[in-house]
Each structure stands twice: as C-alpha cells, then as structure tokens.
Amino acid sequence: MESRGPPVLISRQSVPRDRRRPSSPTVSRRVAAAANTVLVRTRFAPSPTGYLHIGGVRTALFNWLFTRRHGGQFILRIDDTDQQRNVEAALAPILHGFRWLGIDWDEGPEVGGPHAPYYQSQRQAQYQAAVERLLADGFAYRDYAKTEEIAVEREAAEKEKRPFLYSRRFMATSDADRRRFESEGRTAVVRLKMPRDGTLAIDDQIRSRVEFDWAREQDHVIQRADGSCLYHLANVVDDHDFEITHVIRAEEHLSNTPRQIFILESLGYERPVYAHLPYVAEPGSKTKLSKRKLDKYLKNRDFAQICEHGRAIADALGFHPEAETFNPVIVDFYEQVGYLPDAILNYLALLGWSLDDRTEFFTRQQMIDSFTLDRVNRAPASFDPKKLWAFQDHYMQELPLEEKVERTLPFLERARVVASPSGDKVRRRLRQVIEAAGDRIKVAGDILDYADFFLPDDSVRYDEAAFDKQLRREAKATERLQRFRDRLAAAETFDPAELERLLQEFVTAEGIAVGNIIHALRVAVTGKSVGFGLFDALAILGRNASVARIDRAIGRR
RNA sequence: GGCCCCGUCGUCUAGCCGGCCUAGGACACAGGCCUUUCACGCCUGCAACACGGGUUCGAAUCCCGUCGGGGUCACCA
C-alpha cells in the first residue's frame, strides 16, 4: 500500500508567479493575530567548525534583521550532530564573532532559554520520539537493505535513464519481517516513506511558489542503524520544539525542503514560513563562496590586495596566522586587522538586499527598520572585498577622534610599539598622529604605519629605496638638509605654521623649490616617502626629535 | 544526467502588474583638478538589459524557446 502524506501535502493549485511577492496569507494571518504577542522566531544553526564564514554571517544577519524588525526572538542552535569532540572550542570563535559584530541572540549557547538544550547532540531523546511516531503512523519504515543493494538499484535506474525509486524490497512491515531480516544478519535504518505521486508547492517568501514532484523524492534515511539521527529529522524537530516561525536560510536548502515538509507535516506540525536566500558567490563569479578555495581567490586582484594589507598588519603585530583562517572570507580577519563591525554589517546587508536605488549607508536601527524579505534579491551576489573596504573607509571617516584612539591604541600595544598599559603621554601623541593622519587610517591596524612616531629616534626604520633616491643620490641634498637642520634647531616655536614659514624662507634663500628639499626631509624624519603633512610630522615630533632624526639620517649616509 | 533556482555595467544594485529608461545610483577602473608625497575631496569618462522569436502603437519590463551560470540529488550538515 502506498503511504501518502496528509492531504495538505498535495497541492495542484496553480498560482501565477508574482515578482512582488506580497506576504503570503499565512504570514499576514499570523502577524494580524499576533498583535501584541511575539510571533517571529528565527534561528541560525552554525556548525562548530572553528571559524565564522562571511556567508554564514550574511544569513544570520538577515535572520537577525528580520527578527528585530518584528520584535521577535533570534535563536542560535548548534548543529553538532556530526562532530562530538571539542565542540566548545570550535564554537567559541563563532560566538565571539557574532558578539563582535553585535549580532545578539535571545536563546542559545551561553544565554540559555526556555527550550534548552540548544545543542543537537543533546537532543537525541526528542529525535528518537519523533522517529517512533513516524514509524507508528506509517510515515517511515525500517529498511534492512545493505548500502550495496541500494546502489545496485540506483545504478540500474541510471542505466535505463529513469528516475531512481527504491523498490522497498527490504522494508519491514511486520515483526515477522524484522525477525527474518535480522536472522540474515541485517541491520535496519529508518527511512521516510515518501509519497510517490502528487506535487508539493512551497510559497517561498523570496522565490514565490516553487513546486516539486513527490515522485522525485527519495526515501531518505532519518536514523542510522546505531540509533543516531540525521540532520533533516533533527532540523525539523528542533524548529518545531523551538517554535520557529520563519526559516530564513541559504538557497542550497531549497531542494531539501520537500523532505522536511514531509517530516513535519507527518508529525502534525505547522509549516514555518520559508525564505531561501541566494548564496554569496566568489569574487567576480557566480560560484558559491567557499573557504576551501583560497588559492583561487588570491588570483583576484582586489581580494589579494585586501588580503595582503591584512597580512602586513598581522606581520607588524608579530603574529603569523594560518592562511586558512586568516583571510577576507573569515570574519576573524576583520577583527584582527581592525575593521569596524558597522562597516561589515552595512556591506553585508547590501549583499542581496537593497532598500531603493540610492540608499547605501544604514545605521543598525535603520537597517532593522527597513529590512523586508520582499526586497531580497534572488540571484547570487558575489563577494567584493573592495566594496567592503569602501564601506570601511566611510565608517572610519565618520568615527570621532576619541573612538579612533580607543580602537587604534590596542594595536600599538600588541605590536609592542608602546608599553602596555600605555600612559597619557602615548595617548596624547596618538591623538596628534590620528588627527594629522586623518583618513589615511582606513582600519585601526593602519596606525602601525605611523609606529615611528612612537619609537625612539635612533630606531626609525627607513624605506631604503626612498632613502637612496632622496638622500644618497642627491649630492646636494645632505648639505641642504644640514643647513635647514640648523635653522630648525634655532626655531623659536615649533608649530606647523611656523615651520612652513621657516621652510619657505629657507628655499627662497637657497634659490630652490620646496620640492627640492621636502622629500629628503620627509625621508630623514619619518623614514618614508609617503605620509601626512610634513610640518605636522615635525611639530608632533618636536624640535629635539626632529633634529636628532635629521642628524641620524645624514650620519648614516 | 534528473529536479529546482537564477540571468541589468567588471562588481553590488534600481527599474520588472509595458511608455517618465537616449536604463539611474554606488564600488572598481581611466583621465583631470587640488597638492610637499600619500590619502581625502571635487570634476569628467568608460561600461549592462544573455540570445532568438512572439504579443503590442510601444518590452529591460508580458509569453514561448534557446543558451549560460548555479544549487541539489549521502547512513554530511
């Protein structure tokens, strides 16, 4: 006898596709009925892998924005049915990443909640109960087939170019069957007894109506012979237990949805609202972004540039992270290098979503207030680290001076450029440097470009190419420097305006252009050929340091 | 291969229940201005409706087909 799902499973209704996707009747009814009660509950289910992937953050962010907009609850559930060892250690960086970004969760690890536990590994009893109900109600069966026997059937079907459907030859329908199979030394897994006719329609909030033929669905295994349960079963049971109302997840789960709906409706659960997000694609491509293909991304100029910039800061910090986990695909990269969470969130929100044709900057609250599922795009969006950088640039420029001080100081300390904890003197100088540097500091770690302002005069590190060009190859350069040095040493005051006046006076007297001395002077004092205003630099260093540095540069020639 | 999803500048996108689109914005890129270098800023430029058929006075927008890209088909999650 064919077992069929409950009648609600089957729908032949045809509804014209509507690109605007007004919210489905289900949703509006819930929202209306809810009025004051909380009716939106969403979840993100990270696997404890040891790092937070940028694509995962995007998915979590959309869940979070949607939930916050509706005053609901956002839940973190841990998908650890697979790996049992070191879950806590592998989870820590993920939770840390969310905290750093300011994506908070209402229930889940570390915060608990009324539906604990939030770890799938601790919920076997619930899954077991669900399996037993499915079995008792005829929506699942014990299957004694060996893996090879299934494979043979599948290959035969493929050879004949017909869709594969398991014959259910080893399905046990009675205790007698079980005894017989077991006497042959077979063990049983539990399979879903999927419908074999009719269609299933899913009204996805992003993709409108999507239909599937039940006959294409396999009798998926939901429980292994050893009693452990598989993901789809666990997922459905947990979503129900946690009272999840909206399942907002990546597109790759769309094809898995029919079996999940079969399970949940067989169990008598109400369907959540589904919204399948387009995935985040590789830079300049439409292929799904993956942490495993770093080599490939490094061939992308922009990606490589952002990566290299981050590595340089890591170097200056004195730590040498593994390429696998230190790159723009992993969130930790941004924290280590000194990006702003707001910039990342803003960039990510616009990756697959937009409010209109011009708004690009959103505060968190604005994002929450304006986020709707119907403005989520359907095509995959490729990850563009350069654009993320542009957002970072913008947010950094908006940051008040004192906050820049707070964010950059730890970098100087970690790089041991200044003592830790540092004193007021360091903070004062840091303030001066940041003001002078202005928007040249794109990420907090960029402060290390100005480390020489905090180091002793005799340890300035020179850009040798620049030193060569400005000081060694220009014969007259050092003589001029020497003469200007003497004027500096005798200067009355040492502020930028006065210094500039002094230099103007000097070049007039020498009969040269400003350009004929200023570059050499910059290299002598800062070690580099690039940087912020030279008069600011001299003023920050003060007379003694400036003179000492010029002397040293002349001397080492 | 079956099933499902998707297809507007290099990238993110607006527009998509037809005319306001000689397709708008942003990033990137190129050139210029500013300038002691770099960065910022400002100005200018480059650049797209995948293709082919329909329907229509009129299509990026509706219909059909083709092509292309992707996802998924596990006793992984």
XYZ file of C-alpha atoms (C1' of nucleotides) in Angstrom:
634
model
C 0.000 0.000 0.000
C 1.311 3.399 -0.865
C 1.547 5.608 2.087
C 0.734 9.216 1.405
C 1.311 12.260 3.398
C -1.600 14.099 4.876
C -3.797 15.719 2.220
C -2.386 19.165 2.885
C 0.864 17.994 1.426
C -0.534 17.763 -2.014
C -1.400 20.807 -3.939
C -2.099 21.136 -7.607
C -3.236 24.650 -7.261
C -1.512 26.888 -9.694
C -0.870 30.433 -8.750
C 0.737 32.874 -11.157
C 4.178 33.903 -10.144
C 4.333 37.352 -8.804
C 7.639 39.080 -8.620
C 6.476 41.360 -5.916
C 5.638 38.505 -3.640
C 3.105 40.007 -1.294
C 3.396 38.300 2.027
C 1.577 35.014 1.985
C -1.804 34.622 3.654
C -0.163 32.513 6.324
C 2.132 35.321 7.314
C -0.387 38.094 7.356
C -2.746 35.994 9.396
C -0.084 35.303 11.932
C 1.005 38.874 12.088
C -2.528 40.114 12.448
C -3.490 37.563 15.053
C -0.371 38.283 16.955
C -0.861 41.958 17.623
C 0.988 42.215 20.904
C 2.406 38.761 21.224
C 5.740 37.754 19.819
C 5.238 35.823 16.665
C 8.510 35.862 14.877
C 11.073 33.343 15.970
C 14.027 32.623 13.738
C 17.199 30.692 14.116
C 20.665 30.345 12.758
C 22.291 26.968 13.169
C 26.061 27.119 12.975
C 28.151 24.008 12.852
C 31.085 24.205 15.262
C 33.828 24.425 12.681
C 36.183 26.784 14.442
C 35.581 29.884 12.357
C 32.830 32.200 11.223
C 32.336 32.284 7.496
C 31.279 35.567 5.892
C 28.430 33.891 4.023
C 27.094 32.485 7.264
C 27.172 35.909 8.817
C 25.130 37.264 5.957
C 22.484 34.581 6.509
C 22.499 35.197 10.252
C 22.285 38.935 9.677
C 19.188 38.637 7.516
C 17.554 36.453 10.150
C 18.533 38.895 12.833
C 17.335 41.987 10.970
C 14.038 40.375 10.147
C 13.536 39.242 13.714
C 14.470 42.552 15.282
C 12.188 44.376 12.926
C 9.287 42.262 14.087
C 10.242 42.312 17.727
C 10.783 38.569 17.693
C 13.416 36.225 19.006
C 16.553 35.133 17.294
C 17.873 31.751 18.344
C 21.238 30.156 17.945
C 21.171 26.398 17.711
C 24.267 24.324 17.412
C 24.428 21.743 14.669
C 26.847 19.356 16.270
C 25.274 16.029 15.379
C 28.411 15.331 13.442
C 31.466 16.286 15.396
C 31.448 15.381 19.031
C 34.905 16.437 20.082
C 35.831 19.903 21.198
C 32.518 21.438 20.386
C 33.064 24.224 22.877
C 36.460 25.096 21.467
C 35.195 25.029 17.901
C 32.190 27.103 18.828
C 33.975 29.831 20.743
C 35.296 31.743 17.725
C 31.855 31.681 16.149
C 30.085 33.076 19.177
C 32.868 35.584 19.605
C 32.446 36.692 16.002
C 28.739 37.290 16.422
C 29.319 39.209 19.611
C 31.972 41.320 17.965
C 29.600 42.169 15.138
C 26.843 42.982 17.576
C 24.508 40.265 16.364
C 22.936 39.134 19.601
C 20.765 36.091 20.194
C 17.875 35.668 22.565
C 18.237 31.962 23.147
C 21.084 29.572 22.634
C 24.537 28.821 23.968
C 25.754 30.978 26.854
C 22.381 32.698 27.236
C 20.179 29.633 27.655
C 16.439 29.852 27.170
C 13.177 28.034 27.758
C 13.819 25.416 25.089
C 17.255 24.260 26.212
C 19.325 22.388 25.339
C 20.309 24.208 22.169
C 22.852 21.638 21.119
C 21.629 18.963 18.756
C 23.955 16.433 20.297
C 21.931 16.744 23.485
C 18.554 16.282 21.878
C 18.651 12.660 20.824
C 15.672 11.770 23.005
C 13.438 14.192 21.148
C 14.584 12.857 17.808
C 14.060 9.297 18.935
C 10.498 10.070 19.967
C 9.815 11.636 16.583
C 11.201 8.618 14.766
C 8.960 6.326 16.764
C 5.893 8.364 15.950
C 6.747 8.414 12.286
C 7.182 4.660 12.388
C 3.946 4.066 14.267
C 1.961 6.260 11.895
C 3.348 4.680 8.768
C 5.326 7.683 7.547
C 8.595 5.883 7.990
C 9.770 2.290 7.888
C 12.635 0.119 8.962
C 14.741 -0.759 5.997
C 17.112 -3.716 6.055
C 18.746 -3.162 2.693
C 22.509 -3.061 2.532
C 24.129 0.008 1.060
C 25.328 -2.020 -1.931
C 21.854 -3.310 -2.626
C 20.510 0.202 -2.852
C 23.419 1.194 -5.028
C 22.667 -1.602 -7.458
C 19.106 -0.402 -7.848
C 20.244 3.150 -8.324
C 22.748 2.227 -10.999
C 20.199 0.140 -12.844
C 17.825 3.093 -12.872
C 20.547 5.390 -14.124
C 21.468 2.981 -16.864
C 17.881 2.925 -18.058
C 17.708 6.677 -17.688
C 14.705 6.582 -15.452
C 14.483 8.326 -12.114
C 15.545 6.132 -9.268
C 12.978 4.991 -6.747
C 13.850 2.419 -4.159
C 11.849 -0.818 -4.511
C 11.394 -1.057 -0.739
C 12.308 -4.716 -1.025
C 13.814 -4.754 2.422
C 11.132 -2.709 4.095
C 9.927 -4.445 7.249
C 6.168 -4.200 7.551
C 5.753 -6.637 10.406
C 7.642 -8.099 13.327
C 7.943 -11.288 11.304
C 9.750 -9.357 8.560
C 12.096 -7.898 11.105
C 12.945 -11.273 12.570
C 13.506 -12.726 9.129
C 15.839 -9.916 8.016
C 17.670 -9.917 11.285
C 18.220 -13.652 11.120
C 20.025 -12.927 7.860
C 22.339 -10.735 9.863
C 20.920 -7.500 8.516
C 20.544 -4.280 10.463
C 17.930 -1.633 9.907
C 17.978 2.073 9.248
C 14.796 4.126 9.365
C 13.668 5.619 6.093
C 10.985 8.080 5.232
C 8.102 6.559 3.319
C 7.771 9.359 0.845
C 4.693 9.922 -1.307
C 5.104 8.782 -4.882
C 2.598 10.937 -6.631
C 1.311 14.459 -6.487
C 3.227 17.681 -6.124
C 4.292 19.894 -3.310
C 4.075 23.650 -3.533
C 6.173 25.878 -1.335
C 5.324 29.542 -1.113
C 8.766 30.898 -0.530
C 8.965 34.499 0.597
C 11.781 35.218 -1.781
C 11.157 32.849 -4.648
C 7.369 32.814 -4.745
C 5.787 29.468 -5.477
C 8.129 26.568 -6.104
C 6.743 23.155 -6.976
C 8.246 19.718 -6.639
C 7.049 16.293 -7.774
C 6.912 13.904 -4.873
C 7.961 11.117 -7.167
C 11.436 12.665 -7.429
C 11.996 12.474 -3.711
C 13.880 9.587 -2.202
C 13.081 7.569 0.876
C 15.694 9.424 2.860
C 17.304 7.834 5.855
C 16.446 9.625 9.084
C 18.055 7.286 11.584
C 21.151 5.169 11.296
C 21.448 1.593 12.427
C 23.271 2.762 15.531
C 20.298 4.903 16.509
C 21.788 8.291 15.697
C 19.553 10.629 13.767
C 20.259 12.595 10.646
C 20.175 16.297 10.038
C 16.820 16.737 8.343
C 14.944 14.969 11.081
C 16.782 16.831 13.791
C 16.292 20.095 11.999
C 12.536 19.699 11.730
C 12.105 18.513 15.291
C 14.204 21.359 16.639
C 12.472 24.004 14.571
C 9.184 22.774 15.938
C 10.369 22.491 19.540
C 11.888 25.966 19.361
C 8.697 27.303 17.828
C 10.474 28.686 14.803
C 8.051 30.636 12.656
C 10.320 31.717 9.816
C 13.019 29.613 8.272
C 15.404 32.007 6.554
C 18.340 30.113 5.168
C 20.595 29.741 2.164
C 19.304 28.638 -1.184
C 21.093 25.311 -1.133
C 18.437 24.135 1.290
C 15.608 24.731 -1.134
C 15.952 21.275 -2.649
C 15.904 19.752 0.816
C 12.695 21.424 1.793
C 10.247 18.807 0.451
C 11.550 16.070 2.710
C 11.498 18.412 5.657
C 7.925 19.362 4.940
C 7.056 15.718 4.643
C 8.531 15.042 8.049
C 6.958 17.979 9.780
C 3.510 17.509 8.348
C 3.615 13.809 9.080
C 4.346 14.776 12.633
C 1.409 17.125 12.587
C 3.498 20.262 12.888
C 2.618 23.548 11.293
C 4.763 24.674 8.386
C 7.018 27.596 9.070
C 7.314 30.385 6.540
C 10.256 29.755 4.240
C 12.621 32.270 2.733
C 15.532 30.939 0.723
C 18.336 33.429 0.348
C 20.624 33.469 -2.659
C 24.068 32.353 -1.687
C 27.152 34.536 -1.563
C 29.379 33.889 -4.555
C 33.114 34.093 -5.134
C 34.646 37.424 -6.091
C 33.816 38.087 -9.719
C 31.943 34.827 -10.164
C 28.615 33.143 -9.582
C 30.023 30.091 -7.852
C 29.258 29.688 -4.197
C 31.874 31.146 -1.903
C 33.840 28.510 -0.065
C 36.601 28.659 2.495
C 38.471 25.938 0.717
C 39.370 27.790 -2.459
C 41.616 30.485 -1.143
C 44.256 29.941 -3.803
C 41.721 30.700 -6.452
C 40.508 33.899 -4.788
C 44.031 35.112 -4.365
C 44.223 35.362 -8.124
C 41.558 38.017 -7.914
C 43.399 41.322 -7.727
C 41.077 43.018 -5.265
C 40.855 40.033 -2.988
C 44.615 39.637 -2.990
C 45.116 43.296 -2.210
C 42.807 43.239 0.810
C 44.379 40.020 1.964
C 47.882 41.382 1.656
C 47.018 44.547 3.518
C 45.685 42.416 6.372
C 48.741 40.202 6.415
C 51.016 43.215 6.621
C 49.212 44.323 9.747
C 49.399 40.837 11.204
C 53.118 40.878 10.498
C 53.557 44.196 12.219
C 51.616 42.775 15.117
C 54.043 39.919 15.229
C 51.653 37.073 14.725
C 51.594 34.731 11.817
C 48.143 33.348 11.309
C 47.361 30.449 9.042
C 46.153 31.441 5.618
C 43.255 29.036 6.006
C 41.644 31.053 8.741
C 43.116 34.486 8.164
C 41.575 35.906 5.044
C 38.636 38.053 3.987
C 36.281 35.063 3.891
C 36.611 34.566 7.635
C 35.208 37.169 9.990
C 38.073 36.962 12.434
C 40.309 38.515 9.789
C 38.433 41.790 10.062
C 38.619 41.938 13.796
C 42.334 41.213 13.819
C 43.055 43.891 11.262
C 40.833 46.495 12.836
C 37.757 46.837 10.666
C 34.567 48.308 12.086
C 31.622 45.943 12.693
C 29.211 48.561 11.379
C 31.009 48.688 8.061
C 30.893 44.935 7.659
C 27.235 44.715 8.569
C 26.305 47.531 6.230
C 28.190 45.930 3.380
C 26.697 42.525 4.061
C 23.165 43.867 4.302
C 23.517 45.209 0.787
C 24.750 41.893 -0.499
C 21.471 40.595 -1.813
C 19.224 43.226 -0.347
C 18.532 46.863 -1.085
C 16.057 49.427 0.093
C 15.893 51.507 -3.043
C 18.026 52.884 -5.820
C 20.216 55.165 -3.728
C 20.418 54.467 -0.002
C 23.726 52.859 0.822
C 24.510 53.800 4.388
C 22.381 52.492 7.208
C 22.748 52.622 10.935
C 21.804 49.397 12.630
C 18.452 50.805 13.569
C 17.796 51.986 10.043
C 18.663 48.550 8.766
C 16.264 46.961 11.210
C 13.545 49.449 10.400
C 13.767 48.997 6.676
C 14.575 45.336 6.223
C 11.951 43.262 4.464
C 12.199 39.873 2.844
C 10.444 41.001 -0.293
C 13.386 43.211 -1.177
C 15.859 40.395 -1.021
C 17.303 39.593 -4.404
C 17.053 36.179 -5.984
C 20.303 35.995 -7.880
C 23.536 35.135 -6.113
C 25.672 38.119 -5.142
C 29.400 37.911 -5.423
C 31.557 38.975 -2.553
C 33.539 42.104 -3.337
C 36.176 42.842 -0.707
C 36.960 46.156 -2.371
C 33.455 47.379 -1.832
C 33.552 46.249 1.766
C 36.725 48.291 2.011
C 34.883 51.334 0.677
C 32.297 50.979 3.435
C 35.060 50.637 5.975
C 36.662 53.800 4.619
C 33.397 55.654 5.020
C 32.666 54.494 8.548
C 36.222 55.160 9.649
C 35.971 58.736 8.437
C 32.830 59.176 10.485
C 34.420 57.872 13.663
C 35.054 60.530 16.330
C 38.674 61.124 17.305
C 38.383 59.611 20.761
C 36.937 56.414 19.371
C 39.735 56.167 16.878
C 42.134 56.472 19.782
C 40.387 53.645 21.616
C 40.440 51.426 18.588
C 43.997 52.038 17.478
C 45.770 52.028 20.831
C 45.461 48.250 21.306
C 47.274 47.775 18.019
C 50.238 49.846 19.153
C 50.323 47.887 22.395
C 50.033 44.499 20.776
C 52.790 45.368 18.334
C 54.888 46.470 21.323
C 55.377 49.867 19.773
C 54.310 51.332 23.070
C 54.257 49.831 26.538
C 51.120 48.141 27.737
C 49.364 49.635 29.529
C 50.361 52.897 27.971
C 50.289 56.253 29.667
C 48.775 59.635 28.972
C 51.822 60.669 27.014
C 51.167 57.962 24.466
C 47.513 58.846 24.219
C 48.344 62.496 23.647
C 50.717 61.655 20.885
C 48.294 59.146 19.420
C 45.629 61.814 19.273
C 48.015 64.105 17.409
C 49.034 61.422 14.958
C 45.464 60.396 14.252
C 44.431 63.968 13.649
C 47.318 64.548 11.316
C 46.793 61.256 9.515
C 43.110 61.922 9.021
C 41.521 59.497 6.614
C 44.789 57.786 5.832
C 43.977 55.390 8.651
C 41.457 53.114 6.958
C 41.429 50.334 9.504
C 42.596 50.531 13.094
C 45.663 48.463 12.262
C 46.849 51.156 9.868
C 48.079 53.084 12.886
C 51.121 50.851 12.645
C 52.143 52.755 9.530
C 52.919 55.572 11.946
C 54.707 53.489 14.527
C 57.850 55.566 14.043
C 56.191 58.471 15.776
C 56.175 56.398 18.949
C 59.586 54.811 18.650
C 62.927 56.225 19.792
C 64.694 58.463 17.271
C 67.502 56.030 16.703
C 65.240 53.218 15.675
C 63.421 54.845 12.775
C 63.151 52.259 10.024
C 63.967 53.622 6.615
C 62.453 52.752 3.301
C 65.803 52.083 1.679
C 64.673 52.768 -1.865
C 63.360 56.155 -0.807
C 66.434 56.877 1.289
C 68.594 56.078 -1.663
C 66.718 58.276 -4.030
C 66.307 61.292 -1.786
C 69.459 61.244 0.268
C 72.185 59.149 -1.243
C 71.823 60.002 -4.890
C 71.223 63.709 -4.416
C 74.668 65.081 -3.620
C 73.435 68.474 -2.560
C 70.573 67.084 -0.541
C 72.510 66.451 2.629
C 74.204 69.794 2.591
C 70.863 71.498 2.292
C 69.440 69.277 4.976
C 72.286 70.202 7.241
C 71.665 73.912 6.723
C 67.925 73.563 7.258
C 68.578 71.447 10.331
C 70.470 74.325 11.856
C 67.558 76.662 11.247
C 65.202 74.148 12.832
C 67.426 73.871 15.842
C 67.217 77.612 16.258
C 63.494 77.943 15.591
C 61.545 79.965 18.103
C 58.363 77.965 18.051
C 57.696 74.559 16.631
C 54.203 74.596 15.264
C 53.203 73.662 11.700
C 52.542 77.212 10.528
C 55.856 78.491 11.835
C 57.696 75.512 10.374
C 56.199 76.093 6.999
C 57.206 79.753 7.147
C 60.677 78.676 8.074
C 60.945 76.357 5.131
C 59.627 78.950 2.695
C 62.217 81.370 3.935
C 64.877 78.721 3.544
C 64.063 77.755 -0.024
C 63.944 81.384 -1.036
C 67.366 81.946 0.455
C 68.718 78.844 -1.264
C 67.065 79.696 -4.542
C 65.423 76.279 -4.782
C 61.898 74.922 -4.947
C 60.137 73.376 -1.991
C 60.195 70.065 -3.790
C 63.988 70.124 -3.719
C 64.217 69.631 -0.017
C 60.926 68.482 1.372
C 61.155 64.910 0.120
C 64.589 64.376 1.556
C 63.425 65.934 4.782
C 60.442 63.612 4.966
C 62.544 60.515 4.482
C 65.052 61.713 7.027
C 62.427 62.345 9.667
C 59.831 59.637 9.073
C 61.801 57.045 7.146
C 59.214 57.018 4.376
C 58.450 58.941 1.225
C 54.729 58.964 1.901
C 52.694 60.155 4.827
C 50.721 63.062 6.168
C 51.741 66.712 6.125
C 55.414 67.091 6.851
C 55.005 70.169 9.024
C 52.533 68.253 11.150
C 55.047 65.460 11.426
C 57.822 67.800 12.564
C 55.551 69.522 15.032
C 54.401 66.240 16.554
C 57.956 65.026 16.959
C 59.150 68.333 18.370
C 62.448 70.079 17.965
C 64.732 67.616 19.663
C 63.442 64.532 17.934
C 63.282 66.224 14.543
C 66.849 67.415 14.765
C 68.061 64.101 16.111
C 66.436 62.243 13.264
C 67.923 64.528 10.641
C 71.336 64.103 12.195
C 70.992 60.359 12.173
C 69.900 60.307 8.551
C 72.805 62.490 7.484
C 75.147 60.357 9.502
C 74.069 57.039 8.061
C 74.585 58.238 4.536
C 22.013 13.254 -16.207
C 17.013 14.241 -13.226
C 14.826 18.014 -10.360
C 14.982 23.080 -8.666
C 16.773 28.157 -8.755
C 18.906 32.240 -11.279
C 20.492 35.632 -15.687
C 20.571 44.562 -15.996
C 27.619 47.962 -16.411
C 33.878 44.116 -14.133
C 31.037 44.062 -9.040
C 26.594 45.409 -5.651
C 22.110 47.041 -7.406
C 17.395 50.478 -9.062
C 13.822 49.736 -12.644
C 10.381 44.416 -13.859
C 1.086 44.421 -12.852
C 4.632 47.858 -20.579
C 5.633 54.122 -22.175
C 8.607 59.055 -17.226
C 14.835 54.310 -19.439
C 18.733 58.045 -25.335
C 18.476 52.242 -18.378
C 19.578 55.579 -12.541
C 22.991 55.137 -8.117
C 27.358 53.022 -5.676
C 32.216 50.360 -5.760
C 36.134 49.456 -9.091
C 38.750 51.361 -13.308
C 40.735 55.621 -16.616
C 41.744 60.851 -17.110
C 41.826 65.701 -14.816
C 41.764 69.323 -10.659
C 43.681 70.160 -5.662
C 48.707 69.287 -3.621
C 55.386 68.906 -0.323
C 54.392 62.917 -1.056
C 50.384 59.724 0.056
C 45.293 59.721 1.353
C 40.791 62.513 1.177
C 37.749 65.617 -1.756
C 35.857 67.518 -6.454
C 35.031 67.030 -11.924
C 34.844 64.074 -16.339
C 34.858 59.486 -18.737
C 34.364 54.080 -19.654
C 30.705 50.429 -19.079
C 24.927 46.442 -18.857
C 19.047 44.871 -20.119
C 22.411 36.670 -22.193
C 20.281 35.315 -27.204
C 16.135 34.354 -30.555
C 11.131 34.503 -31.560
C 6.427 36.358 -30.459
C 2.271 39.819 -28.105
C 1.803 45.269 -28.532
C 1.365 51.652 -31.359
C 5.363 50.709 -27.756
C 9.228 45.495 -23.963
C 14.753 45.555 -19.617
C 9.655 45.051 -18.168
C 4.427 40.122 -20.618
C 4.608 34.915 -23.256
C 7.489 30.875 -25.595
C 12.062 28.774 -26.800
C 17.427 28.579 -26.656
C 21.908 29.358 -24.292
C 24.612 30.221 -19.972
C 25.549 30.015 -14.655
C 24.472 27.787 -10.015
C 22.243 24.558 -6.328
C 20.756 19.715 -5.094
C 20.326 14.626 -5.765
C 24.556 10.733 1.113
C 23.531 6.136 6.680
C 27.288 15.304 5.647
C 25.281 19.450 7.828
